[in-house]
Amino acid sequence: FILNTIMPKRSSKNDVLVIGLAVMGANLARNVARRGYRVAVYNRSVEKTDELLALLAEKETSDPERTNITGFPDLKEAIASLAEPKKVILMVKAGETVDKVSAQVLPLLKAGDILVDGGNSHFADTERRVKSADPVLFVGCGISGGELGALNGPSIMPGGRTEAWTSLQDMLEAIAARPEMKADDADVPCVSWVGDGGAGHFVKMVHNGIEYGDMQLIAEATAILTHAGVSNIADIFDTYNKGVLSSYLIQITSEILRHEDYPKVLDTAGQKGTGRWTAVAALEQGMPLTLIGEAVFARCLSAMKDERVRAAEVYAGPKAPAAPDNLVKLVEDAMFASKIISYAQGFVLMRAAAKEHKWDLDYAAIARMWRGGCIIRSTFLNDITRVFAAKPDLENLILDETFFAPALRSASAGWRALAAYAVTAGIPIPAISSALAYFDGYRIAAGSASMIQAQRDYFGAHTYERVDKPRGEFFHTNWTGLGGNISSSTYNV
């Protein structure tokens, strides 16, 4: 262990301990140190600690990363070095590892000390840990932005024991990103207390689900443009990035398209599970999170590469129609309208979960902290922030007449034309088409579900409500004349 050879011994207490020195943990520790806080670091395998300290030894002796970080080979010594209330941040793999490390740390803390899980934990696990850690204050903290975000300023979504916020606020605000997309309040840090229990990790989970959706929309857009033989797609995305689609993901898409290695990338997309968690949560809440769900399923389908190759030998695609002259604009309209639907669905899911878990979520604050540092940062989030600040109880973003409803009306014709072209050409567009289906389903006062409910009453006597009677009154019809008038109990899952 090389601590004593490159780091000066200090008598003053450390402000925080970071446990777990893979790239995210090491970079977060450096970020905290650069803001003037004294940081203790510990890793189960000493080699990771040595790697970080060796890196810091190459910096100037006055560099705050070098002077403010102290490595420890022993966990008890690391925790003993902390000022009170002791603050410990876990940057370890989500799941069982968090529980194992927490079990080592909690006996070394006392009431009022703070244990933060900065990984991608499932919100239900965080709910459990908040309760089991008591009287230690447990915080589940979503951190988005990848390794560069951790180093330079991520989007941070903390939730759990509210009492911990007063001790964490200054530090988390110091290390958080600032909005990058032409925000009026550019100095506001991209962090805010989210809520009790697993609220922070739930919001991070929805963020990741929206990320899946954004990426799928971009993938479909590039597929359409490529299929149509458009040659300057990178330049087109540069143009998109100057308009309503301005975002980090649009920006990096143009960079990827210009890279010589992009044509070598196999069309199979991996996933770590947070998008799937979001889709499952939507099913549990009974919320139609259709675009994100299709984005998850699209990754699952992409993984079936060998089967798809065999299917391509069985089925020839349709003869491609001529691409519309305004295809580039149609793609922009379809991406933007679908993006609105995706975010609207995500916020509806958070509202439903907040009601069930009794979280007091601030939707303007959530949009505000996604404007910098994180993967989904975009100019678009300024509009969401503004709308929810003015109308915190708005039930769905697409009902907002100040921005989103006019935007959807403006993009609607292009959205439909693009979907029609893609379907006719045999180009799969699960995200764009599911968003359009949701929009049409939502905006129609009388839909097709009357047939479903009549069928349910026919074969299962599940009853139905009537258009000429008040809501909440249920009726049964003896459709065949043989089933009698006895109905089953009425319930909705």
Short mmCIF file of N, CA and C in Angstrom, two decimals, residues 138-283:
data_model
loop_
_atom_site.label_atom_id
_atom_site.label_comp_id
_atom_site.label_asym_id
_atom_site.label_seq_id
_atom_site.Cartn_x
_atom_site.Cartn_y
_atom_site.Cartn_z
N PHE A 138 -29.93 6.68 5.90
CA PHE A 138 -29.58 6.09 4.61
C PHE A 138 -30.15 6.94 3.49
N VAL A 139 -29.34 7.16 2.46
CA VAL A 139 -29.74 7.96 1.30
C VAL A 139 -29.46 7.17 0.04
N GLY A 140 -30.48 7.00 -0.79
CA GLY A 140 -30.31 6.40 -2.11
C GLY A 140 -30.16 7.51 -3.13
N CYS A 141 -29.01 7.59 -3.75
CA CYS A 141 -28.66 8.76 -4.56
C CYS A 141 -28.38 8.35 -6.00
N GLY A 142 -29.32 8.67 -6.90
CA GLY A 142 -29.08 8.43 -8.31
C GLY A 142 -28.05 9.41 -8.84
N ILE A 143 -27.07 8.92 -9.57
CA ILE A 143 -26.02 9.76 -10.15
C ILE A 143 -25.93 9.44 -11.64
N SER A 144 -26.13 10.45 -12.47
CA SER A 144 -26.12 10.22 -13.91
C SER A 144 -25.06 11.09 -14.58
N GLY A 145 -24.45 10.55 -15.60
CA GLY A 145 -23.46 11.30 -16.37
C GLY A 145 -22.25 10.47 -16.73
N GLY A 146 -22.22 9.22 -16.26
CA GLY A 146 -21.09 8.37 -16.57
C GLY A 146 -19.82 8.83 -15.88
N GLU A 147 -18.70 8.32 -16.34
CA GLU A 147 -17.43 8.60 -15.67
C GLU A 147 -17.03 10.07 -15.79
N LEU A 148 -17.32 10.69 -16.93
CA LEU A 148 -16.98 12.11 -17.07
C LEU A 148 -17.88 12.98 -16.22
N GLY A 149 -19.15 12.59 -16.10
CA GLY A 149 -20.05 13.32 -15.23
C GLY A 149 -19.59 13.24 -13.78
N ALA A 150 -19.21 12.05 -13.35
CA ALA A 150 -18.74 11.89 -11.97
C ALA A 150 -17.54 12.78 -11.69
N LEU A 151 -16.68 12.93 -12.69
CA LEU A 151 -15.46 13.72 -12.51
C LEU A 151 -15.72 15.22 -12.58
N ASN A 152 -16.55 15.64 -13.52
CA ASN A 152 -16.70 17.07 -13.80
C ASN A 152 -18.01 17.68 -13.33
N GLY A 153 -18.97 16.83 -12.97
CA GLY A 153 -20.25 17.35 -12.51
C GLY A 153 -21.40 16.53 -13.05
N PRO A 154 -21.99 15.63 -12.24
CA PRO A 154 -23.10 14.82 -12.69
C PRO A 154 -24.44 15.46 -12.33
N SER A 155 -25.51 14.84 -12.80
CA SER A 155 -26.85 15.12 -12.29
C SER A 155 -27.06 14.18 -11.11
N ILE A 156 -27.54 14.73 -10.00
CA ILE A 156 -27.60 13.97 -8.75
C ILE A 156 -29.04 13.99 -8.23
N MET A 157 -29.57 12.79 -7.91
CA MET A 157 -30.96 12.64 -7.48
C MET A 157 -31.04 11.94 -6.13
N PRO A 158 -30.86 12.65 -5.01
CA PRO A 158 -30.85 12.01 -3.70
C PRO A 158 -32.25 11.88 -3.09
N GLY A 159 -32.45 10.78 -2.40
CA GLY A 159 -33.69 10.57 -1.66
C GLY A 159 -33.43 9.62 -0.50
N GLY A 160 -34.34 9.55 0.44
CA GLY A 160 -34.17 8.67 1.58
C GLY A 160 -34.55 9.39 2.86
N ARG A 161 -33.65 9.36 3.85
CA ARG A 161 -33.91 10.04 5.11
C ARG A 161 -33.68 11.55 4.94
N THR A 162 -34.77 12.30 5.00
CA THR A 162 -34.73 13.74 4.71
C THR A 162 -33.78 14.48 5.63
N GLU A 163 -33.60 13.99 6.88
CA GLU A 163 -32.73 14.67 7.83
C GLU A 163 -31.29 14.76 7.35
N ALA A 164 -30.92 13.87 6.42
CA ALA A 164 -29.55 13.85 5.94
C ALA A 164 -29.24 15.02 5.00
N TRP A 165 -30.27 15.62 4.40
CA TRP A 165 -30.05 16.61 3.35
C TRP A 165 -29.28 17.82 3.84
N THR A 166 -29.55 18.28 5.05
CA THR A 166 -28.85 19.47 5.54
C THR A 166 -27.35 19.26 5.62
N SER A 167 -26.92 18.03 5.88
CA SER A 167 -25.49 17.73 5.97
C SER A 167 -24.87 17.47 4.61
N LEU A 168 -25.69 17.06 3.63
CA LEU A 168 -25.17 16.70 2.31
C LEU A 168 -25.30 17.83 1.29
N GLN A 169 -26.20 18.75 1.52
CA GLN A 169 -26.60 19.70 0.48
C GLN A 169 -25.44 20.50 -0.09
N ASP A 170 -24.64 21.12 0.77
CA ASP A 170 -23.56 21.97 0.27
C ASP A 170 -22.58 21.18 -0.59
N MET A 171 -22.23 19.99 -0.14
CA MET A 171 -21.26 19.19 -0.89
C MET A 171 -21.84 18.73 -2.22
N LEU A 172 -23.07 18.22 -2.22
CA LEU A 172 -23.67 17.73 -3.46
C LEU A 172 -23.93 18.86 -4.45
N GLU A 173 -24.32 20.01 -3.95
CA GLU A 173 -24.50 21.15 -4.85
C GLU A 173 -23.16 21.61 -5.44
N ALA A 174 -22.10 21.49 -4.67
CA ALA A 174 -20.77 21.89 -5.16
C ALA A 174 -20.28 20.99 -6.28
N ILE A 175 -20.56 19.69 -6.20
CA ILE A 175 -20.02 18.76 -7.19
C ILE A 175 -20.96 18.54 -8.38
N ALA A 176 -22.21 18.99 -8.27
CA ALA A 176 -23.19 18.72 -9.32
C ALA A 176 -22.93 19.57 -10.56
N ALA A 177 -23.44 19.10 -11.67
CA ALA A 177 -23.37 19.85 -12.93
C ALA A 177 -24.22 21.10 -12.86
N ARG A 178 -23.97 22.01 -13.78
CA ARG A 178 -24.84 23.16 -14.02
C ARG A 178 -25.48 22.97 -15.39
N PRO A 179 -26.66 23.56 -15.62
CA PRO A 179 -27.32 23.39 -16.92
C PRO A 179 -26.41 23.78 -18.07
N GLU A 180 -26.46 22.97 -19.13
CA GLU A 180 -25.58 23.20 -20.28
C GLU A 180 -26.34 23.67 -21.51
N MET A 181 -27.67 23.68 -21.45
CA MET A 181 -28.46 23.90 -22.65
C MET A 181 -29.21 25.23 -22.61
N LYS A 182 -28.49 26.34 -22.59
CA LYS A 182 -29.06 27.68 -22.71
C LYS A 182 -30.17 27.93 -21.71
N ALA A 183 -29.92 27.59 -20.46
CA ALA A 183 -30.92 27.82 -19.42
C ALA A 183 -30.84 29.25 -18.90
N ASP A 184 -31.99 29.79 -18.52
CA ASP A 184 -32.01 31.14 -17.95
C ASP A 184 -31.36 31.16 -16.57
N ASP A 185 -31.50 30.06 -15.84
CA ASP A 185 -30.92 29.96 -14.50
C ASP A 185 -29.73 29.02 -14.53
N ALA A 186 -28.71 29.41 -15.28
CA ALA A 186 -27.58 28.52 -15.56
C ALA A 186 -26.72 28.22 -14.34
N ASP A 187 -26.88 28.97 -13.25
CA ASP A 187 -26.07 28.74 -12.06
C ASP A 187 -26.72 27.77 -11.08
N VAL A 188 -27.93 27.31 -11.37
CA VAL A 188 -28.62 26.40 -10.46
C VAL A 188 -28.03 25.00 -10.60
N PRO A 189 -27.54 24.41 -9.50
CA PRO A 189 -26.93 23.08 -9.61
C PRO A 189 -27.96 22.02 -9.97
N CYS A 190 -27.51 20.99 -10.68
CA CYS A 190 -28.40 19.92 -11.13
C CYS A 190 -28.53 18.85 -10.05
N VAL A 191 -29.01 19.29 -8.89
CA VAL A 191 -29.27 18.40 -7.77
C VAL A 191 -30.36 19.03 -6.93
N SER A 192 -31.23 18.19 -6.40
CA SER A 192 -32.28 18.66 -5.50
C SER A 192 -32.76 17.46 -4.70
N TRP A 193 -33.19 17.70 -3.47
CA TRP A 193 -33.70 16.59 -2.68
C TRP A 193 -34.99 16.10 -3.33
N VAL A 194 -35.06 14.79 -3.61
CA VAL A 194 -36.19 14.25 -4.35
C VAL A 194 -37.34 13.87 -3.44
N GLY A 195 -37.05 13.11 -2.38
CA GLY A 195 -38.14 12.68 -1.50
C GLY A 195 -37.70 11.56 -0.58
N ASP A 196 -38.66 11.03 0.16
CA ASP A 196 -38.39 9.99 1.15
C ASP A 196 -38.11 8.64 0.49
N GLY A 197 -37.63 7.71 1.29
CA GLY A 197 -37.50 6.32 0.88
C GLY A 197 -36.70 6.15 -0.40
N GLY A 198 -37.30 5.43 -1.35
CA GLY A 198 -36.60 5.15 -2.61
C GLY A 198 -36.87 6.15 -3.70
N ALA A 199 -37.36 7.35 -3.35
CA ALA A 199 -37.75 8.33 -4.37
C ALA A 199 -36.60 8.71 -5.29
N GLY A 200 -35.41 8.92 -4.74
CA GLY A 200 -34.27 9.32 -5.55
C GLY A 200 -33.91 8.28 -6.59
N HIS A 201 -33.87 7.01 -6.18
CA HIS A 201 -33.53 5.96 -7.11
C HIS A 201 -34.68 5.67 -8.08
N PHE A 202 -35.93 5.93 -7.69
CA PHE A 202 -37.03 5.79 -8.64
C PHE A 202 -36.91 6.81 -9.76
N VAL A 203 -36.63 8.06 -9.39
CA VAL A 203 -36.47 9.12 -10.40
C VAL A 203 -35.28 8.81 -11.30
N LYS A 204 -34.20 8.29 -10.73
CA LYS A 204 -33.05 7.90 -11.56
C LYS A 204 -33.43 6.76 -12.51
N MET A 205 -34.24 5.84 -12.02
CA MET A 205 -34.69 4.73 -12.87
C MET A 205 -35.50 5.25 -14.06
N VAL A 206 -36.42 6.19 -13.79
CA VAL A 206 -37.22 6.77 -14.88
C VAL A 206 -36.31 7.53 -15.84
N HIS A 207 -35.33 8.26 -15.30
CA HIS A 207 -34.34 8.93 -16.15
C HIS A 207 -33.71 7.93 -17.11
N ASN A 208 -33.30 6.78 -16.59
CA ASN A 208 -32.66 5.78 -17.44
C ASN A 208 -33.63 5.20 -18.47
N GLY A 209 -34.90 5.05 -18.08
CA GLY A 209 -35.89 4.59 -19.04
C GLY A 209 -36.08 5.58 -20.16
N ILE A 210 -36.15 6.87 -19.82
CA ILE A 210 -36.26 7.91 -20.84
C ILE A 210 -35.03 7.90 -21.74
N GLU A 211 -33.88 7.64 -21.15
CA GLU A 211 -32.64 7.52 -21.93
C GLU A 211 -32.75 6.41 -22.96
N TYR A 212 -33.31 5.27 -22.56
CA TYR A 212 -33.55 4.18 -23.51
C TYR A 212 -34.41 4.69 -24.66
N GLY A 213 -35.49 5.42 -24.33
CA GLY A 213 -36.39 5.91 -25.36
C GLY A 213 -35.72 6.88 -26.30
N ASP A 214 -34.97 7.84 -25.76
CA ASP A 214 -34.26 8.80 -26.61
C ASP A 214 -33.30 8.10 -27.57
N MET A 215 -32.58 7.12 -27.06
CA MET A 215 -31.61 6.41 -27.90
C MET A 215 -32.31 5.61 -28.99
N GLN A 216 -33.44 4.99 -28.66
CA GLN A 216 -34.17 4.23 -29.66
C GLN A 216 -34.72 5.14 -30.75
N LEU A 217 -35.23 6.31 -30.37
CA LEU A 217 -35.72 7.25 -31.37
C LEU A 217 -34.61 7.67 -32.33
N ILE A 218 -33.44 7.93 -31.80
CA ILE A 218 -32.31 8.32 -32.65
C ILE A 218 -31.91 7.16 -33.56
N ALA A 219 -31.91 5.94 -33.01
CA ALA A 219 -31.57 4.77 -33.83
C ALA A 219 -32.55 4.61 -34.98
N GLU A 220 -33.84 4.81 -34.71
CA GLU A 220 -34.84 4.69 -35.77
C GLU A 220 -34.66 5.80 -36.81
N ALA A 221 -34.35 6.99 -36.35
CA ALA A 221 -34.13 8.10 -37.29
C ALA A 221 -32.96 7.82 -38.21
N THR A 222 -31.85 7.35 -37.65
CA THR A 222 -30.68 7.06 -38.49
C THR A 222 -30.97 5.91 -39.45
N ALA A 223 -31.77 4.93 -39.00
CA ALA A 223 -32.12 3.81 -39.88
C ALA A 223 -32.96 4.29 -41.07
N ILE A 224 -33.90 5.18 -40.81
CA ILE A 224 -34.75 5.70 -41.88
C ILE A 224 -33.92 6.49 -42.89
N LEU A 225 -33.07 7.37 -42.38
CA LEU A 225 -32.25 8.19 -43.28
C LEU A 225 -31.28 7.32 -44.08
N THR A 226 -30.71 6.32 -43.43
CA THR A 226 -29.79 5.42 -44.13
C THR A 226 -30.52 4.61 -45.20
N HIS A 227 -31.68 4.09 -44.84
CA HIS A 227 -32.47 3.29 -45.78
C HIS A 227 -32.84 4.12 -47.02
N ALA A 228 -33.07 5.42 -46.82
CA ALA A 228 -33.45 6.29 -47.93
C ALA A 228 -32.25 6.73 -48.77
N GLY A 229 -31.04 6.33 -48.36
CA GLY A 229 -29.85 6.66 -49.13
C GLY A 229 -29.30 8.05 -48.87
N VAL A 230 -29.69 8.65 -47.76
CA VAL A 230 -29.17 9.97 -47.41
C VAL A 230 -27.70 9.83 -47.03
N SER A 231 -26.85 10.67 -47.57
CA SER A 231 -25.40 10.49 -47.40
C SER A 231 -24.78 11.40 -46.34
N ASN A 232 -25.43 12.47 -46.00
CA ASN A 232 -24.84 13.45 -45.08
C ASN A 232 -25.54 13.44 -43.72
N ILE A 233 -25.73 12.25 -43.17
CA ILE A 233 -26.55 12.12 -41.96
C ILE A 233 -25.89 12.82 -40.77
N ALA A 234 -24.57 12.76 -40.67
CA ALA A 234 -23.90 13.45 -39.57
C ALA A 234 -24.18 14.95 -39.62
N ASP A 235 -24.13 15.53 -40.80
CA ASP A 235 -24.43 16.95 -40.94
C ASP A 235 -25.88 17.26 -40.59
N ILE A 236 -26.76 16.34 -40.93
CA ILE A 236 -28.18 16.52 -40.60
C ILE A 236 -28.37 16.56 -39.09
N PHE A 237 -27.67 15.69 -38.37
CA PHE A 237 -27.78 15.69 -36.92
C PHE A 237 -27.15 16.95 -36.31
N ASP A 238 -26.13 17.47 -36.94
CA ASP A 238 -25.61 18.77 -36.50
C ASP A 238 -26.69 19.83 -36.60
N THR A 239 -27.45 19.80 -37.67
CA THR A 239 -28.55 20.76 -37.84
C THR A 239 -29.65 20.52 -36.81
N TYR A 240 -30.00 19.25 -36.60
CA TYR A 240 -30.99 18.94 -35.57
C TYR A 240 -30.56 19.49 -34.21
N ASN A 241 -29.26 19.43 -33.94
CA ASN A 241 -28.76 19.85 -32.63
C ASN A 241 -28.82 21.37 -32.44
N LYS A 242 -29.13 22.09 -33.48
CA LYS A 242 -29.27 23.54 -33.37
C LYS A 242 -30.74 23.95 -33.20
N GLY A 243 -31.65 22.97 -33.20
CA GLY A 243 -33.07 23.26 -33.11
C GLY A 243 -33.72 22.67 -31.87
N VAL A 244 -34.97 22.25 -32.01
CA VAL A 244 -35.73 21.78 -30.85
C VAL A 244 -35.19 20.47 -30.29
N LEU A 245 -34.39 19.73 -31.05
CA LEU A 245 -33.84 18.46 -30.60
C LEU A 245 -32.48 18.61 -29.93
N SER A 246 -32.02 19.82 -29.72
CA SER A 246 -30.69 20.07 -29.16
C SER A 246 -30.50 19.29 -27.86
N SER A 247 -29.50 18.41 -27.86
CA SER A 247 -29.28 17.55 -26.70
C SER A 247 -27.91 16.88 -26.80
N TYR A 248 -27.48 16.32 -25.69
CA TYR A 248 -26.21 15.60 -25.65
C TYR A 248 -26.24 14.38 -26.58
N LEU A 249 -27.35 13.63 -26.58
CA LEU A 249 -27.40 12.43 -27.39
C LEU A 249 -27.43 12.74 -28.89
N ILE A 250 -28.09 13.82 -29.28
CA ILE A 250 -28.06 14.23 -30.69
C ILE A 250 -26.64 14.65 -31.08
N GLN A 251 -25.98 15.37 -30.16
CA GLN A 251 -24.61 15.82 -30.42
C GLN A 251 -23.67 14.65 -30.64
N ILE A 252 -23.70 13.66 -29.76
CA ILE A 252 -22.76 12.55 -29.90
C ILE A 252 -23.11 11.65 -31.08
N THR A 253 -24.38 11.67 -31.50
CA THR A 253 -24.76 10.88 -32.66
C THR A 253 -24.02 11.35 -33.91
N SER A 254 -23.93 12.66 -34.09
CA SER A 254 -23.21 13.18 -35.25
C SER A 254 -21.73 12.81 -35.17
N GLU A 255 -21.16 12.82 -33.97
CA GLU A 255 -19.76 12.45 -33.80
C GLU A 255 -19.55 10.96 -34.10
N ILE A 256 -20.48 10.13 -33.65
CA ILE A 256 -20.39 8.69 -33.91
C ILE A 256 -20.48 8.41 -35.41
N LEU A 257 -21.41 9.09 -36.07
CA LEU A 257 -21.61 8.85 -37.50
C LEU A 257 -20.38 9.20 -38.33
N ARG A 258 -19.56 10.11 -37.82
CA ARG A 258 -18.36 10.51 -38.55
C ARG A 258 -17.16 9.60 -38.27
N HIS A 259 -17.29 8.75 -37.24
CA HIS A 259 -16.14 7.95 -36.84
C HIS A 259 -15.99 6.73 -37.75
N GLU A 260 -14.76 6.41 -38.08
CA GLU A 260 -14.49 5.30 -39.00
C GLU A 260 -14.90 3.94 -38.44
N ASP A 261 -15.02 3.84 -37.12
CA ASP A 261 -15.37 2.55 -36.52
C ASP A 261 -16.88 2.28 -36.50
N TYR A 262 -17.70 3.32 -36.71
CA TYR A 262 -19.14 3.11 -36.58
C TYR A 262 -19.67 2.01 -37.52
N PRO A 263 -19.26 1.95 -38.78
CA PRO A 263 -19.79 0.89 -39.66
C PRO A 263 -19.44 -0.52 -39.19
N LYS A 264 -18.50 -0.64 -38.27
CA LYS A 264 -18.09 -1.96 -37.78
C LYS A 264 -18.94 -2.43 -36.59
N VAL A 265 -19.78 -1.55 -36.05
CA VAL A 265 -20.53 -1.87 -34.83
C VAL A 265 -21.69 -2.81 -35.17
N LEU A 266 -21.73 -3.97 -34.51
CA LEU A 266 -22.80 -4.95 -34.73
C LEU A 266 -24.12 -4.43 -34.17
N ASP A 267 -25.21 -4.74 -34.83
CA ASP A 267 -26.52 -4.21 -34.45
C ASP A 267 -27.17 -5.04 -33.33
N THR A 268 -26.47 -5.18 -32.22
CA THR A 268 -27.01 -5.79 -31.01
C THR A 268 -26.75 -4.83 -29.86
N ALA A 269 -27.80 -4.41 -29.16
CA ALA A 269 -27.67 -3.43 -28.08
C ALA A 269 -27.80 -4.10 -26.72
N GLY A 270 -26.85 -3.84 -25.84
CA GLY A 270 -26.91 -4.39 -24.49
C GLY A 270 -27.77 -3.55 -23.58
N GLN A 271 -27.98 -4.05 -22.37
CA GLN A 271 -28.72 -3.30 -21.36
C GLN A 271 -28.37 -3.84 -19.98
N LYS A 272 -28.42 -2.93 -18.99
CA LYS A 272 -28.08 -3.32 -17.62
C LYS A 272 -29.31 -3.53 -16.75
N GLY A 273 -30.49 -3.22 -17.27
CA GLY A 273 -31.70 -3.57 -16.52
C GLY A 273 -32.55 -2.41 -16.05
N THR A 274 -32.00 -1.18 -16.01
CA THR A 274 -32.79 -0.07 -15.47
C THR A 274 -33.96 0.30 -16.38
N GLY A 275 -33.79 0.14 -17.70
CA GLY A 275 -34.91 0.38 -18.60
C GLY A 275 -36.02 -0.63 -18.37
N ARG A 276 -35.62 -1.89 -18.18
CA ARG A 276 -36.60 -2.94 -17.88
C ARG A 276 -37.31 -2.66 -16.56
N TRP A 277 -36.55 -2.20 -15.55
CA TRP A 277 -37.19 -1.85 -14.28
C TRP A 277 -38.27 -0.79 -14.48
N THR A 278 -37.98 0.18 -15.35
CA THR A 278 -38.94 1.25 -15.58
C THR A 278 -40.21 0.70 -16.21
N ALA A 279 -40.05 -0.19 -17.18
CA ALA A 279 -41.22 -0.79 -17.83
C ALA A 279 -42.02 -1.63 -16.85
N VAL A 280 -41.35 -2.38 -16.00
CA VAL A 280 -42.04 -3.20 -15.00
C VAL A 280 -42.78 -2.31 -14.01
N ALA A 281 -42.13 -1.22 -13.59
CA ALA A 281 -42.79 -0.29 -12.67
C ALA A 281 -44.05 0.29 -13.29
N ALA A 282 -44.00 0.57 -14.58
CA ALA A 282 -45.18 1.11 -15.27
C ALA A 282 -46.30 0.08 -15.28
N LEU A 283 -45.98 -1.18 -15.52
CA LEU A 283 -47.00 -2.23 -15.47
C LEU A 283 -47.59 -2.35 -14.07
#
